[in-house]
Amino acid sequence: MAMKVGSQTFTFPSRPVLTGWATVSGPKEGQGPAGAYFDKIFPDLTMQQKSFEKAEQLMMITAVEIALEKGGVAKDAVDVFVAGDLLNQIIISGYSALKVGAPYLGIYGACSSFCEGLFLGGLLVDGGGAQYVVAATSSHNCTAERQFRYPTEYGAQLPPWAQHTVTGAAAVVVAARGSGPVLELATVGKVMDLGIKDPYNMGAAMAPAAADTIFTHLADTGRQPGDYDLIVTGDLGRVGRELLVELALRQGHDLSANYRDCGEIIYSREQTENAGASGCACSALVTLGLLFNQNYRRILVVATGALHSPTSCQQGDSIPAIAHAVSIEFPKGGQ
Amino acid sequence: MKNLLRDPKAYQELAEQKKPRPNLAKNLFTAFVVGGAICTLGQFIQNIYIKYFNFAPDRAGDPTTATMIFIGGLLTATGVFDKIARHAGAGTAVPVTGFANSIVSAALEFKREGFVLGVGSKMFALAGSVIVFGVVTAFVVGLISALL
Amino acid sequence: MGSYLTAFLVGGLICLIGQLLFDLTSWTPAHVLVLLVVAGGILGGLGLYEPLIKFAGAGATIPISSFGNALVKGAMAEAARSGPIGILTGIFELTSAGITASIIFGFFFALLFDPKG
């Protein structure tokens, strides 16, 4: 039965297991450092579909199917399908849920959806009566651009602090029993807004949320950053990562040794334009693709999301953000 | 040290400090050269209309503008414009090619939502404000000049 | 009408001003272009844009500021011909080619092409 520890953290004493997972991506991500570990890489952004939205759906469904297959779980054994994405009314998740056919909970955490999904999976499995929960998330560069910013062929010049939305999808099977990485505990974040208004500077908007969640996590668990082999944030990018390190230092936490940002890992130096990557799939692809294959003992994944909309920005509001932290342990040093 | 999480102003200052500076010199140079080149191309095309198509010098602007819009539109439709614009910035956005790009990119993108509701309604999503403010300015200036 | 050199220099300069506004302010491209159009209109109203066109040719007519000038010129010319109602009837006179071309090409390019992302 899941238990609350401290102010915002929940432990999962029955130790839910991640028995299967899948990573699917577009071409650019496939050519990056984590690409070798992805289950499927599509060669172009349209993926032979009628729209970019249909392409993103195809990625999410593909990820779910591969994750179920790897976990040895039949579709009708899935107790709950938890999914979130960046699009209005989270349509990618809704339409994917239709195809998955399992009971569905749609979530919106922007780019923090990966950890939000894992947390809910853990909660449903540990004392919630579920045997198998599938958590999935996706993002697509073109669907995000067309909704949040500009038409994809528009000639915009991005500032050097802007980030590139990742094209990809990932799914994880959270199971009550089995072998695999263990979902140990999770800290649910609070919304933070320190007045950043520039929708191109999401790193600065989200760093406070990441900081607040990490500090609360450490206080709730009594742990030090060094208790983790690696702490990663989802997509703070170069600017956000520097800000987080600074915020942590002022709070007495030294993140310099074992902290990195997924938005800076997913693309190689040559591929990186501006401040790095963002998107729901960013944290998921790096974590499941790269980090799950590194022989770590325990990692803390802190997915970060910006909770603005184009309307709120145009109306002059600043950008609120949220971050959720999930601690994953690897039995015997990883898969 | 101050807890910046409780101090939005101080945090915003820190965030401003951490922003990488755009390479101003490179951006200005590229915008100047590309913008100048596009205008030179326009001059060349205009001269052709005057010399070979017998347009009067003060009427040759119309086919020239239409031609530049076609070129901007074609580069947009073939996926080339945004690659140039990434580097050229104002060099491609300020000439009428930028106007064409904003219209054609919107038309292409929203085709998925159909020709009436997508292409038709959203074609001017980006260029609309240029037209609106241009017309309002012309109205006010025209009114002032008529009253003087 | 201008030479290739003046077209290049003036056109480049107007774009440079645009780029300065892009990089040094937090204004979006739409804001900057609106500013340039309004500026072109005001300069046109003051009779300062036409001399620039004489000097720079396409260097002054290709940038979007020229759109503002053309709208103003059309309004003022028609008002001079037919009285104040001319402000309404003349605004699009000189810009009709540009706007019509944009709509036509936008429509037909959308028929034939898809966005590539």
XYZ file of C-alpha atoms in Angstrom:
600
model
C 0.000 0.000 0.000
C 1.515 3.330 -1.059
C 2.417 5.581 1.857
C 3.041 9.299 2.189
C 6.395 10.405 3.492
C 7.117 14.017 4.386
C 5.141 16.701 2.594
C 4.964 15.601 -1.056
C 6.553 12.163 -1.406
C 4.942 8.738 -1.742
C 6.721 5.423 -1.286
C 5.670 2.179 -2.924
C 6.535 -0.524 -0.358
C 5.311 -3.358 -2.585
C 7.970 -2.225 -5.088
C 6.145 -2.102 -8.440
C 8.278 -3.371 -11.296
C 8.770 -1.910 -14.760
C 8.519 -5.153 -16.693
C 8.496 -3.744 -20.185
C 9.163 -0.452 -21.920
C 9.539 0.897 -25.425
C 11.020 3.938 -27.095
C 10.000 5.187 -30.538
C 11.419 8.263 -32.213
C 11.776 10.451 -35.274
C 14.951 10.617 -37.391
C 16.836 13.318 -35.492
C 16.502 11.583 -32.122
C 17.390 8.277 -33.727
C 20.675 9.759 -34.873
C 21.493 11.018 -31.386
C 23.483 9.361 -28.583
C 20.487 7.345 -27.315
C 19.292 6.275 -30.745
C 21.071 2.948 -30.675
C 18.787 1.835 -27.843
C 15.462 2.889 -29.352
C 13.010 0.186 -30.328
C 11.889 1.924 -33.504
C 13.100 4.948 -35.399
C 10.923 6.503 -38.098
C 12.911 7.891 -41.065
C 10.868 11.074 -41.464
C 8.462 13.310 -39.593
C 5.329 12.480 -41.588
C 5.747 8.726 -41.025
C 3.605 8.205 -44.128
C 0.570 9.487 -42.266
C -2.025 12.040 -43.382
C -1.045 14.549 -40.710
C 1.646 15.136 -38.116
C -0.960 14.408 -35.445
C -1.614 10.967 -36.966
C 2.136 10.390 -37.058
C 2.388 11.145 -33.344
C -0.492 8.743 -32.646
C 1.297 6.064 -34.627
C 4.381 6.574 -32.462
C 2.442 6.287 -29.197
C 0.533 3.177 -30.280
C 3.727 1.572 -31.549
C 5.452 2.277 -28.237
C 2.557 0.781 -26.270
C 2.466 -2.352 -28.420
C 6.193 -2.946 -28.168
C 6.198 -2.312 -24.405
C 3.398 -4.824 -23.891
C 5.183 -7.365 -26.039
C 8.481 -6.943 -24.200
C 6.703 -7.159 -20.863
C 4.794 -10.247 -21.918
C 1.449 -8.590 -21.166
C -1.639 -8.970 -23.319
C -3.608 -5.845 -24.239
C -6.686 -7.023 -22.367
C -4.653 -7.598 -19.218
C -3.942 -3.882 -18.923
C -5.903 -2.561 -15.950
C -5.389 1.139 -16.666
C -3.791 3.066 -19.529
C -2.403 6.397 -18.335
C -1.232 8.755 -21.053
C -0.492 12.405 -21.691
C 0.890 14.592 -24.480
C 1.247 18.244 -25.430
C -1.697 18.729 -27.739
C -5.019 20.428 -27.052
C -7.401 18.078 -25.294
C -4.474 15.564 -25.232
C -5.924 14.070 -28.388
C -2.942 11.857 -29.103
C -3.480 10.062 -25.792
C -7.242 9.870 -26.289
C -7.043 8.374 -29.757
C -4.285 6.003 -28.691
C -6.408 4.910 -25.734
C -9.166 4.053 -28.183
C -6.799 1.688 -29.965
C -5.325 0.257 -26.760
C -8.832 -0.515 -25.536
C -7.979 -0.433 -21.837
C -9.602 1.784 -19.182
C -8.016 5.196 -19.691
C -6.842 8.099 -17.574
C -5.675 11.087 -19.582
C -3.183 13.381 -17.881
C -1.708 16.751 -18.704
C 1.622 17.636 -17.173
C 3.133 19.058 -20.342
C 6.668 17.674 -20.456
C 6.383 16.279 -16.921
C 3.845 13.713 -18.121
C 6.359 10.863 -18.114
C 6.886 11.031 -14.362
C 3.263 11.893 -13.671
C 2.304 8.704 -15.507
C 4.866 6.614 -13.648
C 3.653 7.991 -10.300
C 0.027 7.147 -11.068
C 1.122 3.723 -12.309
C 2.916 3.094 -9.035
C -0.068 4.262 -7.018
C -2.545 2.105 -8.927
C -0.358 -0.968 -8.671
C 0.742 -0.612 -5.046
C -2.474 -1.016 -3.121
C -4.725 0.250 -5.878
C -5.644 -3.207 -7.054
C -4.095 -2.975 -10.503
C -1.819 -5.725 -11.790
C -0.662 -3.940 -14.917
C -0.688 -0.226 -15.713
C 0.706 1.153 -18.953
C 2.002 4.717 -18.786
C 2.730 6.444 -22.087
C 3.658 9.847 -23.409
C 4.561 11.411 -26.740
C 5.567 14.614 -28.447
C 6.176 15.594 -32.081
C 8.137 18.608 -33.214
C 5.604 19.616 -35.867
C 2.429 19.148 -33.831
C 3.953 21.185 -31.023
C 5.216 23.931 -33.334
C 1.910 24.261 -35.128
C -0.032 24.503 -31.883
C 2.275 26.507 -29.660
C 4.298 28.565 -32.097
C 4.251 28.847 -35.874
C 3.335 26.820 -38.986
C 6.185 24.433 -39.663
C 7.339 26.149 -42.864
C 7.345 29.608 -41.301
C 10.739 31.245 -41.393
C 11.245 32.023 -37.720
C 14.679 32.713 -36.301
C 14.918 31.131 -32.859
C 16.827 32.798 -30.026
C 19.820 30.876 -28.610
C 17.888 30.003 -25.455
C 15.088 28.251 -27.381
C 14.639 24.490 -27.319
C 13.700 21.942 -29.980
C 10.674 19.745 -29.301
C 11.546 16.070 -29.488
C 9.675 13.781 -31.861
C 9.087 10.539 -30.034
C 6.923 8.362 -27.825
C 7.517 5.994 -24.965
C 5.494 3.523 -22.950
C 6.207 1.624 -19.740
C 4.443 -1.345 -18.167
C 4.194 -0.909 -14.395
C 3.470 -4.293 -12.871
C 2.640 -5.619 -9.412
C 5.214 -8.355 -9.805
C 7.949 -9.462 -12.134
C 11.570 -8.623 -12.702
C 12.994 -5.346 -13.794
C 13.722 -1.833 -12.575
C 11.731 -0.934 -9.468
C 9.573 2.135 -8.955
C 10.706 2.967 -5.445
C 9.120 6.275 -4.591
C 7.947 9.516 -6.168
C 7.591 13.169 -5.214
C 4.615 15.037 -6.606
C 5.511 18.599 -7.496
C 3.701 21.863 -6.860
C 3.185 24.514 -9.518
C 5.859 27.218 -9.421
C 5.810 30.539 -11.268
C 8.553 33.097 -10.829
C 7.370 35.449 -13.514
C 9.164 34.250 -16.666
C 7.033 35.305 -19.639
C 9.099 34.326 -22.655
C 7.654 31.116 -24.155
C 11.009 30.527 -25.821
C 12.776 30.491 -22.460
C 11.107 27.477 -20.924
C 14.286 26.397 -19.210
C 14.144 29.495 -17.019
C 10.416 29.033 -16.454
C 10.798 25.419 -15.326
C 14.011 25.486 -13.299
C 12.274 26.758 -10.128
C 9.777 23.897 -10.300
C 12.573 21.367 -10.683
C 14.416 22.986 -7.790
C 11.404 23.005 -5.511
C 10.568 19.374 -6.217
C 14.154 18.201 -5.776
C 14.627 20.089 -2.515
C 11.314 18.756 -1.180
C 12.243 15.242 -2.303
C 15.570 15.377 -0.484
C 13.957 16.796 2.647
C 11.098 14.241 2.602
C 13.401 11.250 2.092
C 16.331 12.500 4.132
C 18.588 11.724 1.165
C 21.541 13.567 -0.358
C 22.102 14.073 -4.095
C 24.947 11.564 -3.789
C 22.485 8.811 -2.836
C 21.652 8.636 -6.527
C 24.009 7.533 -9.268
C 22.389 10.159 -11.429
C 19.770 12.861 -11.123
C 18.239 13.973 -14.411
C 15.759 16.683 -15.226
C 13.509 16.262 -18.231
C 14.134 19.248 -20.422
C 15.583 22.274 -18.713
C 18.102 22.724 -21.520
C 21.369 24.512 -21.065
C 19.889 27.681 -19.570
C 17.539 25.888 -17.178
C 20.220 23.440 -16.103
C 22.611 26.254 -15.159
C 19.833 27.978 -13.255
C 18.964 24.804 -11.353
C 22.566 24.228 -10.315
C 22.714 27.810 -9.052
C 19.396 27.522 -7.187
C 20.554 24.269 -5.609
C 23.868 25.751 -4.523
C 22.074 28.547 -2.722
C 20.012 25.941 -0.910
C 23.121 24.032 0.148
C 22.831 21.190 -2.368
C 25.723 20.369 -4.629
C 24.427 19.000 -7.917
C 27.645 19.400 -9.845
C 28.786 15.789 -9.549
C 25.838 13.707 -10.707
C 23.218 15.941 -12.287
C 22.446 16.174 -15.998
C 19.531 17.286 -18.155
C 17.861 14.989 -20.704
C 17.343 17.936 -23.043
C 21.106 18.246 -23.296
C 21.729 14.515 -23.674
C 19.305 13.484 -26.391
C 21.027 15.283 -29.246
C 24.718 15.208 -30.026
C 26.735 18.411 -30.021
C 26.509 18.658 -33.816
C 22.752 18.152 -33.748
C 22.065 20.698 -31.044
C 20.666 24.032 -32.090
C 20.355 26.568 -29.314
C 19.680 25.409 -25.768
C 18.770 21.762 -26.292
C 15.648 19.649 -26.503
C 12.225 19.703 -24.879
C 8.968 17.767 -25.179
C 7.190 14.984 -23.288
C 9.240 12.358 -25.056
C 12.564 13.935 -24.127
C 12.779 12.651 -20.547
C 11.190 9.341 -21.507
C 13.451 8.544 -24.460
C 16.637 9.418 -22.587
C 15.611 7.579 -19.406
C 14.254 4.407 -20.976
C 16.648 4.380 -23.890
C 19.959 5.470 -22.481
C 19.781 5.493 -18.694
C 18.137 2.084 -18.352
C 21.138 0.620 -20.139
C 23.884 2.082 -17.979
C 24.242 -0.219 -14.966
C 23.082 2.381 -12.496
C 21.854 1.310 -9.067
C 19.429 4.110 -8.459
C 18.442 7.208 -10.427
C 16.142 10.137 -9.809
C 14.181 11.243 -12.860
C 12.674 14.718 -12.551
C 10.454 15.459 -15.529
C 9.660 19.147 -15.923
C 6.672 20.757 -17.623
C 5.605 24.281 -18.533
C 1.899 24.758 -17.929
C 1.255 27.722 -20.204
C -0.844 27.902 -23.339
C -0.472 30.157 -26.411
C -3.494 32.070 -25.104
C -2.070 32.645 -21.639
C 1.173 33.911 -23.168
C -0.584 36.250 -25.562
C -2.626 37.574 -22.686
C 0.605 38.526 -20.978
C 0.648 35.907 -18.238
C 3.886 34.391 -17.020
C 4.627 30.698 -17.367
C 3.796 28.375 -14.449
C 5.720 25.110 -14.332
C 5.753 21.796 -12.514
C 8.186 18.970 -11.914
C 7.624 15.446 -10.623
C 10.433 13.240 -9.340
C 10.535 9.469 -9.561
C 13.197 7.279 -7.957
C 13.992 4.103 -9.866
C 16.162 1.316 -8.492
C 17.878 -1.284 -10.609
C 18.267 -4.662 -8.906
C 21.844 -5.940 -9.187
C 23.060 -2.831 -11.046
C 20.661 -2.645 -13.971
C 19.276 -4.707 -16.866
C 22.359 33.431 0.300
C 18.898 34.577 -0.727
C 16.297 31.906 -1.426
C 15.494 32.843 -4.995
C 12.435 30.614 -5.048
C 10.704 33.215 -2.878
C 12.097 36.192 -4.780
C 10.732 36.427 -8.332
C 12.537 39.673 -9.144
C 15.922 38.333 -8.101
C 15.278 35.064 -9.946
C 14.316 36.914 -13.116
C 17.549 38.886 -12.919
C 19.535 35.679 -12.553
C 17.632 34.128 -15.464
C 18.397 37.159 -17.601
C 22.095 36.817 -16.779
C 22.149 33.159 -17.773
C 20.609 33.778 -21.197
C 23.191 33.238 -23.924
C 23.690 36.399 -25.959
C 22.616 36.148 -29.607
C 25.528 36.663 -31.959
C 24.445 40.182 -32.810
C 27.217 40.927 -35.271
C 26.567 37.765 -37.275
C 22.797 38.285 -37.243
C 23.047 41.906 -38.355
C 25.537 41.087 -41.080
C 23.488 38.176 -42.444
C 20.235 40.156 -42.297
C 21.873 43.066 -44.126
C 23.424 40.924 -46.846
C 20.436 38.637 -47.465
C 17.942 41.496 -47.269
C 20.040 43.572 -49.600
C 20.393 40.664 -52.008
C 16.650 40.052 -52.089
C 16.016 43.720 -52.826
C 18.676 43.679 -55.531
C 16.944 40.669 -57.067
C 13.715 42.660 -56.924
C 15.395 45.538 -58.720
C 16.662 43.141 -61.391
C 13.203 41.663 -61.894
C 11.666 45.131 -62.048
C 14.158 46.193 -64.705
C 13.193 43.140 -66.754
C 9.529 44.074 -66.550
C 10.335 47.612 -67.673
C 12.692 46.628 -70.484
C 11.116 43.479 -71.903
C 7.471 43.661 -70.903
C 6.958 47.375 -71.543
C 5.774 48.291 -68.080
C 6.026 51.992 -67.254
C 8.642 52.527 -64.529
C 6.055 53.598 -61.976
C 3.756 50.638 -62.718
C 6.423 47.953 -62.780
C 6.215 47.600 -59.001
C 3.032 45.506 -59.237
C 4.335 42.575 -61.301
C 7.622 42.774 -59.386
C 5.868 42.435 -56.041
C 3.742 39.604 -57.398
C 6.863 37.833 -58.680
C 8.687 38.204 -55.361
C 5.614 36.859 -53.583
C 5.603 33.891 -55.944
C 9.278 33.234 -55.261
C 8.814 33.515 -51.487
C 5.795 31.256 -51.703
C 7.555 28.632 -53.806
C 10.558 28.539 -51.473
C 8.147 28.128 -48.565
C 6.171 25.358 -50.248
C 9.328 23.435 -51.114
C 10.627 23.641 -47.558
C 13.603 25.836 -48.397
C 12.524 29.206 -47.006
C 12.650 28.274 -43.326
C 16.176 26.908 -43.713
C 17.378 30.257 -45.113
C 15.308 32.296 -42.678
C 16.849 30.547 -39.679
C 20.117 32.315 -40.500
C 18.867 35.400 -42.287
C 16.242 36.450 -39.748
C 15.032 39.897 -40.748
C 16.827 39.517 -44.078
C 14.048 37.228 -45.281
C 11.263 38.379 -42.963
C 11.267 42.101 -43.731
C 11.112 41.968 -47.552
C 7.775 41.025 -49.061
C 9.125 37.458 -49.265
C 8.489 37.276 -45.514
C 4.895 38.329 -46.059
C 4.524 35.607 -48.675
C 6.137 33.062 -46.358
C 3.748 33.831 -43.517
C 0.740 33.355 -45.790
C 1.895 30.279 -47.685
C 3.227 28.530 -44.562
C -0.112 29.048 -42.836
C -2.035 27.885 -45.915
C 0.093 24.727 -46.159
C -0.053 23.942 -42.471
C -3.765 24.309 -41.966
C -4.669 22.366 -45.099
C -5.136 19.446 -42.723
C -8.179 21.188 -41.357
C -9.697 21.521 -44.820
C -9.737 24.298 -47.400
C -12.571 26.322 -45.954
C -11.885 26.085 -42.242
C -8.156 25.548 -42.506
C -6.606 27.237 -45.520
C -9.350 29.831 -45.923
C -9.757 30.972 -42.327
C -6.193 30.654 -41.149
C -4.199 31.829 -44.161
C -3.771 35.291 -42.671
C -3.105 34.135 -39.100
C 0.364 35.673 -39.163
C 0.093 38.301 -41.905
C -3.242 39.656 -40.802
C -1.853 42.135 -38.298
C 0.385 43.681 -40.958
C -2.662 44.305 -43.148
C -4.843 45.524 -40.290
C -2.309 47.985 -38.955
C -1.318 49.116 -42.422
C -4.929 49.908 -43.268
C -5.574 51.631 -39.947
C -2.455 53.755 -40.428
C -3.495 54.666 -43.968
C -6.962 55.592 -42.740
C -5.649 57.841 -39.960
C -2.958 59.445 -42.111
C -5.430 59.879 -44.976
C -7.968 61.455 -42.653
C -5.411 63.827 -41.147
C -4.156 64.858 -44.565
C -7.744 65.373 -45.837
C -8.522 67.600 -42.866
C -5.389 69.723 -43.176
C 14.596 54.649 -60.192
C 17.461 53.361 -58.095
C 20.552 51.442 -59.036
C 21.559 47.942 -57.931
C 23.919 49.408 -55.369
C 21.388 51.705 -53.718
C 18.803 48.909 -53.788
C 21.206 46.609 -51.991
C 22.296 49.180 -49.416
C 18.892 50.625 -48.521
C 17.150 47.231 -48.605
C 19.885 45.773 -46.456
C 19.672 48.702 -44.046
C 15.921 48.367 -43.530
C 16.425 44.651 -42.847
C 19.236 45.491 -40.457
C 16.894 47.747 -38.501
C 14.425 44.866 -38.376
C 17.129 42.509 -37.104
C 18.167 44.967 -34.380
C 14.571 45.018 -33.188
C 14.395 41.192 -33.317
C 17.548 40.743 -31.235
C 17.442 43.668 -28.816
C 13.752 43.643 -27.882
C 11.385 40.898 -26.794
C 8.992 41.783 -29.641
C 7.793 39.022 -31.927
C 8.430 39.213 -35.704
C 4.766 40.166 -36.137
C 5.270 43.175 -33.843
C 8.393 44.292 -35.697
C 6.770 43.977 -39.131
C 3.720 45.913 -37.938
C 6.063 48.627 -36.696
C 7.805 48.793 -40.077
C 4.516 48.965 -41.970
C 3.201 51.734 -39.739
C 6.505 53.579 -40.086
C 6.309 53.254 -43.862
C 2.770 54.615 -43.765
C 3.689 57.591 -41.616
C 6.756 58.397 -43.714
C 4.551 58.100 -46.785
C 2.057 60.513 -45.281
C 4.874 62.978 -44.639
C 6.019 62.656 -48.236
C 9.352 61.112 -47.208
C 8.944 57.591 -48.617
C 8.650 58.510 -52.305
C 12.109 60.186 -52.385
C 13.494 57.002 -50.807
C 11.931 54.960 -53.601
C 13.436 57.328 -56.183
C 16.842 56.821 -54.612
C 16.779 53.119 -53.833
C 14.174 51.616 -56.145
C 13.483 48.058 -55.079
C 15.549 48.678 -51.954
C 12.567 50.682 -50.739
C 9.688 48.921 -52.479
C 10.498 45.327 -51.556
C 10.681 45.720 -47.748
C 7.313 45.513 -45.992
C 7.493 49.212 -45.051
C 6.618 49.941 -48.654
C 3.249 48.281 -48.053
C 2.435 50.940 -45.478
C 3.483 53.673 -47.875
C 1.411 52.203 -50.711
C -1.703 51.990 -48.550
C -1.322 55.626 -47.523
C -0.530 56.768 -51.066
C -3.623 55.019 -52.386
C -5.847 56.585 -49.758
C -4.457 60.076 -50.235
C -4.522 59.938 -54.040
C -8.134 58.811 -54.153
C -9.126 61.365 -51.509
C -7.563 64.080 -53.677
C -9.613 62.798 -56.641
C -13.000 62.129 -55.084
C -13.044 63.734 -51.644
C -12.865 62.095 -48.165
C -14.682 58.905 -49.273
C -11.545 58.296 -51.291
C -9.779 57.355 -48.048
C -11.910 54.226 -47.936
C -12.066 53.448 -51.657
C -8.421 54.081 -52.423
C -6.557 52.237 -49.657
C -6.112 48.952 -51.517
C -5.666 50.513 -54.963
C -1.890 50.256 -55.059
C -1.534 47.134 -52.928
C -4.153 45.085 -54.690
C -1.574 43.200 -56.744
C 0.376 42.135 -53.665
C -2.601 41.030 -51.600
C -4.301 39.260 -54.485
C -1.079 37.491 -55.446
C -0.592 36.337 -51.843
C -4.073 34.850 -51.655
C -3.885 33.193 -55.064
C -0.421 31.740 -54.547
C -1.209 30.725 -50.963
C -4.256 28.829 -52.149
C -2.580 27.110 -55.084
C 0.595 26.218 -53.201
C -1.592 24.654 -50.505
C -3.328 22.606 -53.217
C -0.071 21.275 -54.574
C 2.300 21.019 -51.609
C 2.426 19.673 -48.050
C 4.378 21.018 -45.101
C 7.552 19.065 -44.496
C 8.246 19.998 -40.921
